[in-house]
Structure formats: structure tokens, C-alpha cells
Amino acid sequence: MCGDCVEKEYPNRGNTCLENGSFLLNFTGCAVCSKRDFMLITNKSFKEEDGEEIVTYDHLCKNCHHVVARHEYTFSIMDEFQEYTMLCLLCGKAEDTISILPDDPRQMTLLF
């Protein structure tokens, strides 16, 4: 992974979790070949471990195949919620939790 290729390492992306793709706004250009172009996605793997889906892949410079970052995305269901996480030098870090119920219990108001 190369901190010289990104504007900010692991930027906070709030609840934006990417299962695929690249956050090109954070890519300043390849530190090896000095070109700023699209990224290649290689070594993509999908595995399921203890009910958690894990997707990993590498971001590579399109021109010289320099490895810019390693991307990890996870998805799991905990109780009544879907949980997503992302961790990547290029794309950033993010977490999100979404209710699987029609009405989100966290949004319910107490009635007296």
C-alpha cells in the first residue's frame, strides 16, 4: 500500500461502504509512474466466515500495476440489523447499520 499515491490515508467516509470500485477523488496519482488514470481491481476474493461476508481486492495503477491500496468490505447480519464496514487506504473507512425490519426500531418514538 502506498501513502504517496493518495491525498489522505483512510479518509472518513461516514456510512458510504463500497463493495467494489475506487474512490478516485482521493487518488493524487501513481508515485511510481506519476500518472493519474483509472485504477485496476485485481486479486478480488469473496469469502464467508462465521456468517460474515468479506470482499477483498487490490487497487493497482492502470499504467505500471503499482499496488496503491488493499480494499476490505464486510457485510453481516446481527440481530435485526445489516452491518457494513469498509477499510481501504484509498477509499477510506466507513460503517453503516440498517434495520431489516419495515420500521427501524431505532427511529420509533416511545408512546405513553
Coordinates of C-alpha atoms in Angstrom, one line a residue:
M1 CA 0.0 0.0 0.0
C2 CA 1.3 3.4 -0.9
G3 CA 0.5 6.6 1.1
D4 CA 2.3 8.7 -1.6
C5 CA -0.5 7.9 -4.1
V6 CA -3.4 9.2 -2.0
E7 CA -4.4 12.7 -0.9
K8 CA -5.5 11.4 2.6
E9 CA -4.9 8.0 4.1
Y10 CA -8.0 6.2 5.2
P11 CA -10.4 9.2 4.8
N12 CA -13.5 9.1 6.9
R13 CA -16.4 8.2 4.5
G14 CA -19.2 8.2 7.1
N15 CA -21.6 5.5 6.2
T16 CA -20.5 5.1 2.5
C17 CA -19.3 1.5 2.2
L18 CA -18.1 0.4 -1.2
E19 CA -18.3 -3.3 -2.1
N20 CA -16.5 -2.5 -5.4
G21 CA -15.0 0.4 -7.3
S22 CA -12.4 3.1 -6.3
F23 CA -12.6 6.5 -4.7
L24 CA -10.7 8.3 -7.4
L25 CA -11.1 11.8 -5.8
N26 CA -8.6 10.6 -3.2
F27 CA -6.1 9.4 -5.8
T28 CA -3.4 12.0 -6.4
G29 CA -1.5 9.9 -9.0
C30 CA 0.8 7.0 -9.0
A31 CA 4.0 7.6 -7.0
V32 CA 5.9 5.2 -9.4
C33 CA 4.9 6.4 -12.9
S34 CA 3.5 9.8 -12.0
K35 CA 0.3 9.2 -14.0
R36 CA -3.2 9.8 -12.8
D37 CA -5.6 7.4 -14.5
F38 CA -8.2 4.8 -13.7
M39 CA -7.5 2.0 -11.2
L40 CA -7.4 -1.7 -11.9
I41 CA -9.0 -4.0 -9.5
T42 CA -7.2 -7.3 -9.0
N43 CA -7.0 -10.3 -6.7
K44 CA -10.6 -9.9 -5.8
S45 CA -11.8 -12.6 -3.3
F46 CA -15.0 -13.3 -1.6
K47 CA -15.3 -15.5 1.5
E48 CA -17.9 -16.2 4.1
E49 CA -16.7 -16.6 7.7
D50 CA -19.0 -17.2 10.7
G51 CA -21.9 -15.6 8.9
E52 CA -19.9 -12.6 7.7
E53 CA -19.2 -11.9 4.0
I54 CA -15.7 -10.5 3.3
V55 CA -14.7 -9.0 0.0
T56 CA -11.1 -8.0 -0.6
Y57 CA -9.2 -6.7 -3.6
D58 CA -6.2 -4.6 -4.6
H59 CA -6.3 -1.2 -6.3
L60 CA -3.5 -1.1 -8.9
C61 CA -2.2 1.7 -11.2
K62 CA -3.6 1.1 -14.7
N63 CA -0.2 2.0 -16.3
C64 CA 2.5 0.4 -14.2
H65 CA 0.5 -2.0 -12.0
H66 CA 1.9 -0.4 -8.8
V67 CA -0.3 -1.6 -5.8
V68 CA -1.9 1.6 -4.4
A69 CA -4.2 0.0 -1.7
R70 CA -5.8 -3.1 -0.4
H71 CA -9.6 -2.8 0.0
E72 CA -11.7 -4.8 2.5
Y73 CA -15.5 -4.7 2.7
T74 CA -17.6 -6.8 5.1
F75 CA -21.3 -7.5 5.5
S76 CA -23.1 -9.3 8.3
I77 CA -26.5 -9.6 9.9
M78 CA -26.6 -9.0 13.7
D79 CA -30.0 -9.5 15.3
E80 CA -32.4 -7.2 13.3
F81 CA -29.7 -5.2 11.5
Q82 CA -27.5 -5.4 8.5
E83 CA -24.0 -4.2 9.2
Y84 CA -21.5 -3.0 6.6
T85 CA -17.8 -1.9 7.0
M86 CA -15.1 -0.7 4.6
L87 CA -11.4 -0.2 5.2
C88 CA -9.1 1.0 2.5
L89 CA -6.2 3.4 2.2
L90 CA -7.7 4.8 -1.0
C91 CA -11.4 4.6 -0.4
G92 CA -11.4 5.2 3.3
K93 CA -13.1 3.8 6.4
A94 CA -16.8 3.6 6.9
E95 CA -19.5 1.8 8.9
D96 CA -23.2 1.5 8.3
T97 CA -26.1 -0.3 10.1
I98 CA -29.5 -0.7 8.5
S99 CA -32.6 -2.3 10.1
I100 CA -34.0 -5.3 8.3
L101 CA -37.5 -4.6 9.7
P102 CA -40.0 -2.5 7.8
D103 CA -39.9 0.1 10.7
D104 CA -36.5 0.8 12.2
P105 CA -36.8 0.3 15.9
R106 CA -34.1 3.0 16.5
Q107 CA -36.5 5.5 14.9
M108 CA -39.6 4.6 16.9
T109 CA -40.8 7.1 19.5
L110 CA -42.0 6.0 22.8
L111 CA -45.7 6.2 23.4
F112 CA -47.1 6.8 26.8

